[in-house]
CSV table of C-alpha atoms in Angstrom, one decimal:
chain,number,residue,atom,x,y,z
A,278,MET,CA,-8.7,17.9,1.8
A,279,MET,CA,-5.7,19.0,3.9
A,280,GLN,CA,-2.3,20.0,2.7
A,281,ARG,CA,0.0,17.9,2.7
A,282,THR,CA,3.4,20.3,2.7
A,283,ASN,CA,5.1,22.6,5.2
A,284,GLN,CA,4.0,21.5,8.3
A,285,PRO,CA,5.3,22.0,11.3
A,286,GLY,CA,4.8,18.9,12.8
A,287,GLU,CA,6.6,17.2,9.9
A,288,ARG,CA,9.6,19.5,10.3
A,289,LYS,CA,9.2,18.2,13.8
A,290,SER,CA,8.8,14.3,13.5
A,291,ALA,CA,11.9,14.3,10.9
A,292,ARG,CA,14.3,15.8,13.0
A,293,ARG,CA,13.5,13.5,16.0
A,294,ARG,CA,13.4,10.7,13.9
A,295,SER,CA,17.3,11.4,12.9
A,296,ALA,CA,18.1,12.1,16.4
A,297,TRP,CA,16.3,8.7,17.0
A,298,ARG,CA,18.3,7.0,14.4
A,299,ALA,CA,21.7,8.4,15.6
A,300,ARG,CA,21.3,6.9,18.8
A,301,HIS,CA,20.0,3.7,18.3
A,302,GLY,CA,20.5,3.0,14.3
A,303,SER,CA,18.7,2.2,11.5
A,304,GLY,CA,17.5,-0.7,12.9
A,305,ARG,CA,18.2,-3.1,9.9
A,306,ASP,CA,19.8,-6.8,9.9
A,307,ALA,CA,22.8,-7.4,8.0
A,308,GLY,CA,20.6,-9.3,6.0
A,309,GLU,CA,17.8,-7.3,5.8
A,310,GLU,CA,19.3,-4.4,3.7
A,311,HIS,CA,19.3,-5.6,0.6
A,312,GLY,CA,17.4,-8.2,-1.4
A,313,ARG,CA,18.6,-10.3,-4.9
A,314,THR,CA,19.4,-7.8,-7.6
A,315,LEU,CA,17.2,-8.8,-10.4
A,316,PRO,CA,18.7,-7.1,-13.6
A,317,LEU,CA,16.6,-8.9,-16.3
A,318,TRP,CA,13.7,-6.9,-14.8
A,319,ARG,CA,15.3,-3.3,-15.3
A,320,GLU,CA,17.1,-4.8,-18.7
A,321,SER,CA,13.0,-5.3,-19.8
A,322,MET,CA,11.7,-2.3,-18.2
A,323,ARG,CA,11.5,-0.3,-21.3
A,324,ALA,CA,9.5,-3.3,-23.4
A,325,ARG,CA,6.9,-3.8,-20.2
A,326,ARG,CA,6.3,-0.1,-20.6
A,327,ARG,CA,5.3,-0.5,-24.1
A,328,ARG,CA,3.3,-3.4,-23.2
A,329,ILE,CA,1.4,-1.4,-20.5
A,330,ALA,CA,0.9,1.4,-22.4
A,331,VAL,CA,-0.6,-0.3,-25.6
A,332,ALA,CA,-2.2,-2.9,-23.1
A,333,ALA,CA,-4.6,0.5,-21.8
A,334,LEU,CA,-5.0,0.9,-25.3
A,335,CYS,CA,-6.7,-2.1,-25.9
A,336,ALA,CA,-8.6,-2.3,-22.4
A,337,SER,CA,-11.8,-1.6,-23.5
A,338,GLY,CA,-11.9,-3.7,-27.0
A,339,LEU,CA,-10.9,-6.3,-24.6
A,340,ALA,CA,-13.9,-5.9,-22.2
A,341,GLY,CA,-16.1,-6.7,-25.6
A,342,LEU,CA,-14.4,-9.4,-26.6
A,343,PHE,CA,-14.6,-10.8,-22.7
A,344,VAL,CA,-18.3,-10.0,-22.4
A,345,PHE,CA,-19.6,-10.8,-25.4
A,346,GLY,CA,-16.8,-13.5,-27.2
A,347,ALA,CA,-19.2,-16.7,-25.9
A,348,ASN,CA,-16.6,-18.6,-28.5
A,349,GLY,CA,-13.0,-18.3,-26.6
A,350,PRO,CA,-12.7,-14.5,-25.5
A,351,LEU,CA,-9.7,-15.6,-24.2
A,352,SER,CA,-8.2,-16.5,-27.3
A,353,GLY,CA,-9.4,-13.7,-29.0
A,354,ALA,CA,-8.3,-11.0,-26.6
A,355,THR,CA,-4.9,-12.4,-26.3
A,356,ALA,CA,-4.4,-12.4,-30.4
A,357,LEU,CA,-5.4,-8.3,-29.6
A,358,ALA,CA,-2.9,-8.1,-27.5
A,359,GLU,CA,0.1,-10.1,-28.8
A,360,SER,CA,-0.8,-8.4,-32.5
A,361,ALA,CA,-0.9,-4.7,-30.4
A,362,VAL,CA,2.9,-5.5,-28.7
A,363,ALA,CA,4.2,-6.5,-32.2
A,364,SER,CA,3.1,-3.1,-33.3
A,365,VAL,CA,4.1,-1.2,-30.7
A,366,GLU,CA,7.4,-2.9,-30.4
A,367,GLY,CA,7.9,-2.2,-34.0
A,368,GLN,CA,7.6,1.7,-34.4
A,369,SER,CA,9.3,4.7,-33.9
A,370,SER,CA,9.4,6.4,-30.7
A,371,GLN,CA,7.3,9.0,-32.2
A,372,SER,CA,4.6,6.5,-33.3
A,373,GLU,CA,4.9,4.7,-29.8
A,374,ALA,CA,4.0,7.9,-27.9
A,375,SER,CA,1.1,8.8,-30.2
A,376,SER,CA,0.2,5.1,-28.6
A,377,SER,CA,0.1,6.2,-25.1
A,378,ALA,CA,-1.9,9.2,-25.7
A,379,ALA,CA,-4.7,7.2,-27.1
A,380,ALA,CA,-4.4,5.0,-24.0
A,381,SER,CA,-4.3,7.6,-21.8
A,382,SER,CA,-7.5,8.6,-24.0
A,383,GLY,CA,-9.5,5.6,-23.4
A,384,THR,CA,-8.4,5.0,-20.0
A,385,ALA,CA,-9.5,8.1,-18.6
A,386,THR,CA,-13.3,7.6,-20.4
A,387,THR,CA,-13.0,4.2,-18.8
A,388,GLY,CA,-12.3,5.9,-15.0
A,389,LYS,CA,-14.9,8.9,-15.6
A,390,ARG,CA,-17.1,6.4,-15.9
A,391,GLN,CA,-16.2,4.5,-12.9
A,392,ALA,CA,-15.7,7.6,-10.6
A,393,SER,CA,-19.2,8.4,-11.7
A,394,ALA,CA,-20.9,5.4,-10.7
A,395,ALA,CA,-19.3,6.0,-7.5
A,396,ALA,CA,-20.2,9.5,-6.9
A,397,SER,CA,-22.5,8.4,-4.4
A,398,LEU,CA,-20.4,6.8,-1.8
A,399,THR,CA,-17.5,8.0,0.3
A,400,PRO,CA,-14.3,7.2,-0.6
A,401,THR,CA,-13.5,4.5,1.5
A,402,GLN,CA,-16.8,2.7,0.8
A,403,THR,CA,-15.6,3.1,-2.9
A,404,ALA,CA,-13.0,1.2,-2.2
A,405,LEU,CA,-13.9,-1.5,0.5
A,406,LYS,CA,-16.9,-2.6,-2.3
A,407,GLY,CA,-14.6,-2.7,-4.7
A,408,ILE,CA,-12.1,-5.1,-2.3
A,409,SER,CA,-15.1,-7.2,-1.9
A,410,GLY,CA,-15.6,-7.9,-4.9
A,411,LEU,CA,-12.6,-9.7,-5.5
A,412,ASP,CA,-11.7,-13.1,-5.9
A,413,GLY,CA,-9.2,-14.0,-2.7
A,414,SER,CA,-8.7,-17.4,-4.0
A,415,ALA,CA,-7.1,-16.5,-7.3
A,416,GLN,CA,-3.6,-16.3,-8.5
A,417,ILE,CA,-4.9,-12.5,-10.2
A,418,SER,CA,-8.2,-11.0,-9.6
A,419,ALA,CA,-9.3,-7.8,-10.8
A,420,SER,CA,-12.8,-6.3,-9.6
A,421,GLY,CA,-14.3,-3.2,-12.0
A,422,PHE,CA,-11.8,-2.3,-14.3
A,423,VAL,CA,-10.4,-5.3,-17.6
A,424,LEU,CA,-6.9,-5.6,-17.0
A,425,GLY,CA,-5.7,-7.3,-20.3
A,426,THR,CA,-4.2,-10.4,-21.2
A,427,ASP,CA,-0.6,-8.7,-21.9
A,428,LEU,CA,-0.6,-6.9,-18.2
A,429,GLN,CA,-2.1,-9.9,-16.5
A,430,LEU,CA,0.9,-12.1,-18.5
A,431,GLN,CA,3.5,-9.4,-17.1
A,432,LEU,CA,2.1,-9.6,-13.9
A,433,GLU,CA,2.2,-13.5,-13.7
A,434,GLN,CA,5.5,-12.9,-14.7
A,435,GLU,CA,6.7,-10.9,-11.7
A,436,LEU,CA,5.1,-13.2,-9.3
A,437,ASN,CA,6.2,-15.9,-10.7
A,438,ILE,CA,10.1,-14.6,-10.2
A,439,PHE,CA,8.6,-14.7,-6.3
A,440,ALA,CA,8.4,-18.4,-6.8
A,441,SER,CA,11.5,-19.3,-8.4
A,442,TYR,CA,13.1,-18.1,-5.5
A,443,GLY,CA,10.8,-20.1,-3.2
A,444,TYR,CA,8.2,-17.5,-2.0
A,445,SER,CA,5.2,-16.2,-2.0
A,446,ALA,CA,3.2,-13.2,-2.3
A,447,SER,CA,0.1,-11.4,-1.8
A,448,PHE,CA,-1.7,-8.0,-2.7
A,449,VAL,CA,-4.2,-6.2,-2.8
A,450,LEU,CA,-4.3,-2.5,-4.7
A,451,VAL,CA,-7.6,-0.3,-5.0
A,452,ASP,CA,-8.0,2.7,-5.9
A,453,THR,CA,-10.0,5.1,-3.6
A,454,ALA,CA,-11.9,7.2,-6.7
A,455,THR,CA,-13.1,4.2,-9.0
A,456,GLY,CA,-12.9,1.4,-6.7
A,457,ALA,CA,-10.8,-0.4,-9.1
A,458,ALA,CA,-9.6,-3.4,-7.4
A,459,LEU,CA,-6.7,-6.0,-7.6
A,460,SER,CA,-5.3,-8.8,-6.0
A,461,SER,CA,-3.3,-12.0,-6.0
A,462,TYR,CA,-4.2,-14.4,-3.6
A,463,GLY,CA,-5.6,-12.0,-1.1
A,464,ASP,CA,-7.4,-14.4,1.2
A,465,ALA,CA,-4.3,-16.3,2.1
A,466,ILE,CA,-3.6,-15.7,5.6
A,467,ARG,CA,0.2,-14.7,6.3
A,468,TYR,CA,1.9,-13.6,9.9
A,469,SER,CA,1.7,-9.8,9.8
A,470,ALA,CA,5.2,-8.8,11.5
A,471,SER,CA,5.1,-5.0,12.9
A,472,ALA,CA,2.8,-4.0,9.6
A,473,ILE,CA,0.1,-4.7,11.7
A,474,LYS,CA,2.0,-1.2,14.0
A,475,GLY,CA,0.3,1.2,11.5
A,476,PRO,CA,-3.3,0.5,11.3
A,477,TYR,CA,-3.1,0.0,15.5
A,478,VAL,CA,-2.1,3.5,16.0
A,479,LEU,CA,-4.6,5.0,13.3
A,480,SER,CA,-7.3,3.1,15.4
A,481,LEU,CA,-6.1,4.9,18.9
A,482,ALA,CA,-6.8,8.5,17.2
A,483,ALA,CA,-9.5,7.3,15.0
A,484,THR,CA,-11.9,5.9,17.9
A,485,GLY,CA,-10.5,8.7,20.4
A,486,THR,CA,-8.8,6.4,22.8
A,487,ILE,CA,-6.3,9.1,22.8
A,488,ASP,CA,-6.6,12.7,22.7
A,489,LEU,CA,-4.8,13.7,19.0
A,490,ASP,CA,-4.5,16.6,20.0
A,491,GLY,CA,-3.0,16.7,22.9
A,492,VAL,CA,-0.8,14.2,21.7
A,493,TYR,CA,0.1,16.4,18.6
A,494,GLN,CA,0.9,19.6,20.6
A,495,ALA,CA,2.2,17.3,23.7
A,496,SER,CA,0.2,19.7,26.3
A,497,ASN,CA,1.2,17.7,29.1
A,498,ASP,CA,3.6,14.7,30.1
A,499,ALA,CA,1.7,11.7,29.8
A,500,ASN,CA,0.4,13.0,26.1
A,501,TYR,CA,4.1,13.7,25.3
A,502,TRP,CA,4.9,10.4,26.0
A,503,THR,CA,2.3,8.9,23.9
A,504,GLN,CA,3.7,10.8,21.8
A,505,GLN,CA,7.0,9.8,21.7
A,506,LEU,CA,5.8,6.2,22.0
A,507,ILE,CA,3.5,6.6,18.3
A,508,GLU,CA,6.4,8.2,16.5
A,509,GLN,CA,9.1,5.1,17.6
A,510,THR,CA,6.1,2.3,17.0
A,511,ILE,CA,5.5,3.8,13.3
A,512,THR,CA,8.8,5.7,12.2
A,513,VAL,CA,11.6,2.7,13.2
A,514,SER,CA,9.4,0.2,14.3
A,515,ASP,CA,10.4,0.0,17.9
A,516,ASN,CA,9.1,-3.3,19.4
A,517,THR,CA,9.2,-1.3,22.7
A,518,ALA,CA,7.2,1.6,22.0
A,519,TYR,CA,4.8,-0.7,20.4
A,520,THR,CA,4.5,-2.7,23.3
A,521,SER,CA,4.0,-0.4,25.7
A,522,LEU,CA,0.6,1.3,23.6
A,523,TYR,CA,-0.5,-1.7,23.1
A,524,GLU,CA,-0.3,-2.9,26.9
A,525,THR,CA,-2.1,-0.1,27.4
A,526,TYR,CA,-4.9,0.4,25.4
A,527,GLN,CA,-5.3,-3.5,24.5
A,528,SER,CA,-7.5,-4.9,21.1
A,529,THR,CA,-10.4,-2.9,22.3
A,530,PRO,CA,-9.7,0.6,19.3
A,531,LEU,CA,-8.6,-2.0,16.5
A,532,THR,CA,-11.9,-4.2,17.1
A,533,GLN,CA,-13.8,-0.9,17.6
A,534,TRP,CA,-12.6,1.0,14.6
A,535,LEU,CA,-12.4,-2.0,11.9
A,536,ASP,CA,-16.2,-3.4,13.2
A,537,VAL,CA,-18.4,-2.5,10.5
A,538,ILE,CA,-16.2,-2.9,7.2
A,539,GLY,CA,-15.9,-6.7,7.0
A,540,VAL,CA,-12.5,-7.2,8.1
A,541,THR,CA,-12.3,-11.0,9.2
A,542,THR,CA,-9.5,-11.2,11.2
A,543,ASP,CA,-10.0,-11.9,15.1
A,544,VAL,CA,-7.5,-8.9,16.0
A,545,THR,CA,-8.0,-9.7,19.5
A,546,ALA,CA,-5.5,-12.7,19.3
A,547,GLY,CA,-2.2,-10.4,20.3
A,548,GLU,CA,0.0,-7.4,19.7
A,549,TYR,CA,1.0,-9.4,16.1
A,550,LEU,CA,-1.6,-10.9,14.1
A,551,ASP,CA,-2.1,-13.5,11.0
A,552,LEU,CA,-4.0,-12.0,8.1
A,553,SER,CA,-4.6,-11.7,4.9
A,554,ALA,CA,-3.9,-8.5,2.1
A,555,ILE,CA,-7.4,-8.4,1.9
A,556,ASP,CA,-8.1,-7.4,5.2
A,557,MET,CA,-4.9,-5.6,5.1
A,558,ALA,CA,-6.5,-3.3,2.9
A,559,ARG,CA,-9.3,-3.2,3.9
A,560,MET,CA,-7.5,-1.5,7.3
A,561,TRP,CA,-5.8,1.0,5.7
A,562,THR,CA,-8.8,1.7,3.3
A,563,GLN,CA,-10.5,3.0,6.9
A,564,GLY,CA,-7.3,4.6,7.5
A,565,TYR,CA,-7.4,6.5,4.2
A,566,GLY,CA,-10.8,8.1,5.2
A,567,TYR,CA,-9.7,9.1,8.4
A,568,LEU,CA,-6.6,11.2,6.9
A,569,PHE,CA,-7.2,12.1,4.1
A,570,SER,CA,-11.1,12.1,3.0
A,571,ASP,CA,-14.0,14.7,3.6
A,572,GLU,CA,-15.8,12.2,5.3
A,573,THR,CA,-14.1,12.7,8.4
A,574,SER,CA,-16.2,15.5,9.5
A,575,GLY,CA,-16.9,15.1,13.2
A,576,GLU,CA,-14.3,12.5,13.7
A,577,PRO,CA,-11.1,12.8,16.4
A,578,GLY,CA,-8.3,15.4,15.8
A,579,SER,CA,-8.0,18.6,14.1
A,580,ASP,CA,-6.9,18.9,10.7
A,581,GLU,CA,-3.7,19.9,12.1
A,582,ALA,CA,-3.1,16.7,14.1
A,583,ARG,CA,-4.1,14.4,11.5
A,584,THR,CA,-1.4,15.9,9.5
A,585,TRP,CA,0.8,15.7,12.2
A,586,LEU,CA,0.0,11.9,12.6
A,587,SER,CA,0.3,10.6,8.6
A,588,SER,CA,3.7,12.8,8.6
A,589,GLU,CA,4.6,9.5,10.9
A,590,TYR,CA,3.9,7.5,7.9
A,591,THR,CA,5.8,9.2,5.8
A,592,ASN,CA,9.8,7.8,5.3
A,593,THR,CA,9.1,5.1,7.4
A,594,LEU,CA,11.6,2.0,8.3
A,595,ASN,CA,12.7,-0.8,5.7
A,596,SER,CA,9.2,0.2,3.5
A,597,SER,CA,9.7,-1.3,0.0
A,598,ILE,CA,6.8,0.8,-0.9
A,599,ASN,CA,8.7,4.2,-0.1
A,600,MET,CA,11.6,2.2,-1.8
A,601,ALA,CA,9.5,1.9,-5.0
A,602,LEU,CA,7.5,4.5,-5.1
A,603,GLY,CA,8.5,7.5,-2.5
A,604,GLY,CA,10.6,9.1,-5.1
A,605,GLN,CA,7.7,9.9,-6.8
A,606,TYR,CA,4.7,10.2,-4.6
A,607,SER,CA,3.2,11.1,-0.7
A,608,VAL,CA,3.4,7.3,0.6
A,609,TYR,CA,2.3,6.5,4.1
A,610,THR,CA,3.3,3.4,4.9
A,611,LYS,CA,4.5,1.2,7.7
A,612,ALA,CA,6.2,-2.5,7.0
A,613,GLY,CA,6.6,-5.8,8.9
A,614,TRP,CA,9.8,-8.2,8.8
A,615,ILE,CA,10.9,-11.0,10.7
A,616,GLY,CA,13.6,-13.2,9.3
A,617,GLY,CA,13.2,-16.7,11.0
A,618,GLU,CA,12.5,-16.3,14.3
A,619,GLY,CA,10.3,-18.5,16.1
A,620,GLY,CA,10.0,-20.3,12.7
A,621,LEU,CA,8.5,-17.0,11.0
A,622,TYR,CA,9.2,-15.1,8.0
A,623,ALA,CA,7.7,-12.4,7.0
A,624,LEU,CA,8.7,-9.2,4.5
A,625,ASN,CA,5.4,-7.0,4.4
A,626,ASP,CA,4.4,-3.4,3.0
A,627,ALA,CA,1.3,-1.4,3.7
A,628,GLY,CA,-0.5,2.2,2.9
A,629,ILE,CA,-1.5,4.8,1.2
A,630,VAL,CA,0.0,5.9,-1.9
A,631,ARG,CA,-1.3,9.2,-3.3
A,632,SER,CA,0.0,9.2,-7.1
A,633,SER,CA,0.0,11.6,-9.8
A,634,SER,CA,-2.6,9.2,-11.5
A,635,GLY,CA,-5.0,9.4,-8.3
A,636,ASP,CA,-4.9,7.6,-4.4
A,637,TYR,CA,-4.8,4.2,-3.8
A,638,VAL,CA,-4.4,1.9,-1.0
A,639,LEU,CA,-1.7,-1.3,-0.9
A,640,ALA,CA,-1.1,-3.9,0.5
A,641,VAL,CA,1.7,-7.3,-0.3
A,642,MET,CA,2.6,-9.3,2.0
A,643,THR,CA,5.1,-12.2,1.3
A,644,ASP,CA,7.1,-14.4,3.0
A,645,ALA,CA,10.6,-13.3,1.0
A,646,SER,CA,12.8,-12.4,4.2
A,647,GLY,CA,15.0,-9.6,3.1
A,648,GLU,CA,14.3,-9.5,-0.1
A,649,TYR,CA,13.6,-5.6,-0.7
A,650,ASN,CA,14.5,-5.8,-4.8
A,651,LEU,CA,11.7,-8.9,-5.2
A,652,LEU,CA,8.7,-6.5,-3.4
A,653,THR,CA,10.1,-3.2,-4.9
A,654,GLU,CA,10.1,-4.4,-8.5
A,655,LEU,CA,6.6,-6.1,-7.8
A,656,ILE,CA,5.3,-2.7,-6.7
A,657,THR,CA,6.6,-0.4,-9.4
A,658,LEU,CA,4.6,-2.9,-11.8
A,659,LEU,CA,1.4,-2.4,-9.7
A,660,ASP,CA,2.0,1.3,-9.7
A,661,GLN,CA,2.1,1.1,-13.4
A,662,ILE,CA,-0.9,-0.9,-13.8
A,663,HIS,CA,-2.7,1.3,-11.8
A,664,GLY,CA,-2.4,4.8,-13.6
A,665,SER,CA,-3.1,2.6,-16.8
A,666,VAL,CA,-6.2,1.0,-16.3
A,667,MET,CA,-7.8,1.4,-12.4
A,668,ALA,CA,-7.2,5.4,-12.3
A,669,ALA,CA,-10.1,7.5,-12.7
C-alpha cells in the first residue's frame, strides 16, 4: 500500500493548482457557490448521531427479525428501533457513551465476518460483488449488511429533502474491505457533466495509453504538456484541457479499462455521458484498485507516479465529498455540475474516501444544480452510516 504523506508531487501539484486559480479564478458560477442552508439538519445532528449509534447496536437483532420473523418482521424491527431510540434519548451522556461503545463492538463483529468472507477476493472484486447485489430500482437498497429501520428512516428523510425542493438524487456507497453496499435509485440514468473526467484520466494511466512515469516526471515536452492537461482537467475541471485529451485518445482507453467489470453505459457515446450511479461507482472501484490496492502489481506506472496521480484528485474544484469529509479524511474525487445549459442540470461527485473506519467508494448524482448543502448533508449521513454498520 502506498504512503500518502509528504510527497514531492503533491507539493508541486498544490503550487501549480494555486497558480492556476490565481490566474484564472475559481471557476465557480455565482449561483453555484452556495446552496440553500438547512438549519433543521444542523439542529438535529446530535439526535441523529444518537440514533445512528443505537441503530448499530440493534443491527444484529434486526437481522434476526428480518430473517426469522415470518409474521411481519418489519413491525417488530420498527418496535425494537423505536424503543432503543427512546431509551437512548432519555439517558444521560454517560449512558449514551456506553451504548455507542456496545454498538461499535457489535458492528466490529459483523464487519469481521464480512471481511473474512471477502478475504479471498481483491478489494476491487469485493466491492464490485457488493455493487452487483444492489437493487438499482429501489429507493434504498442494502447489500451485504443490515441497514436497520432507524437508519433507513433517517436516510429516507434526507432524500425527501431533495424531493421537497423539486430535485432527485441517486447514490452508491461500497466498502472496499467488506463489500457492504448501499444505494438509492442506483440504476437511474443521469447526465455525468464533468464527473466523467475523473475516470477518463484514470483509464489513460491504467491502460498504459500514456506513460504515467514520463508524465509525472515531465520527461519531455510532450509528457510535460500531458501533465498540464491532466492537472487542469482534474483540479479545476478545465473543459478545454479535457477536450484536448479526449480528442487525442478518444474513448478507447475507457472502453478497454471498463470492459470486464460490468459497466452497462455506452462509453463510446462522447466526451460526456449519461450513466447511472452504479456505473460511476464501478468506475471508481476500478480506480481504487489501480491507485491504492496491492492488486496493481504489474500494472502501468510506478508507486511514485500513481501517488502523484492520486494527489491530483485531492481538493478538487466544487467537490461536495471534499466539502463534507475532506477535513477529516483523505478524499480523491472529481465533481461535475451544470446549471441549465442545453436544458441540463446536474450536481454530481464521485471518488474514494479513506476514512477512519475504512476505505470506500462513493458516487452521488443529482439534478440539484448549485445546491451544495444538500449534497454535503447527504454525504455526511452516508459516512456516519458507513462507520456504524458497513465497515470492517
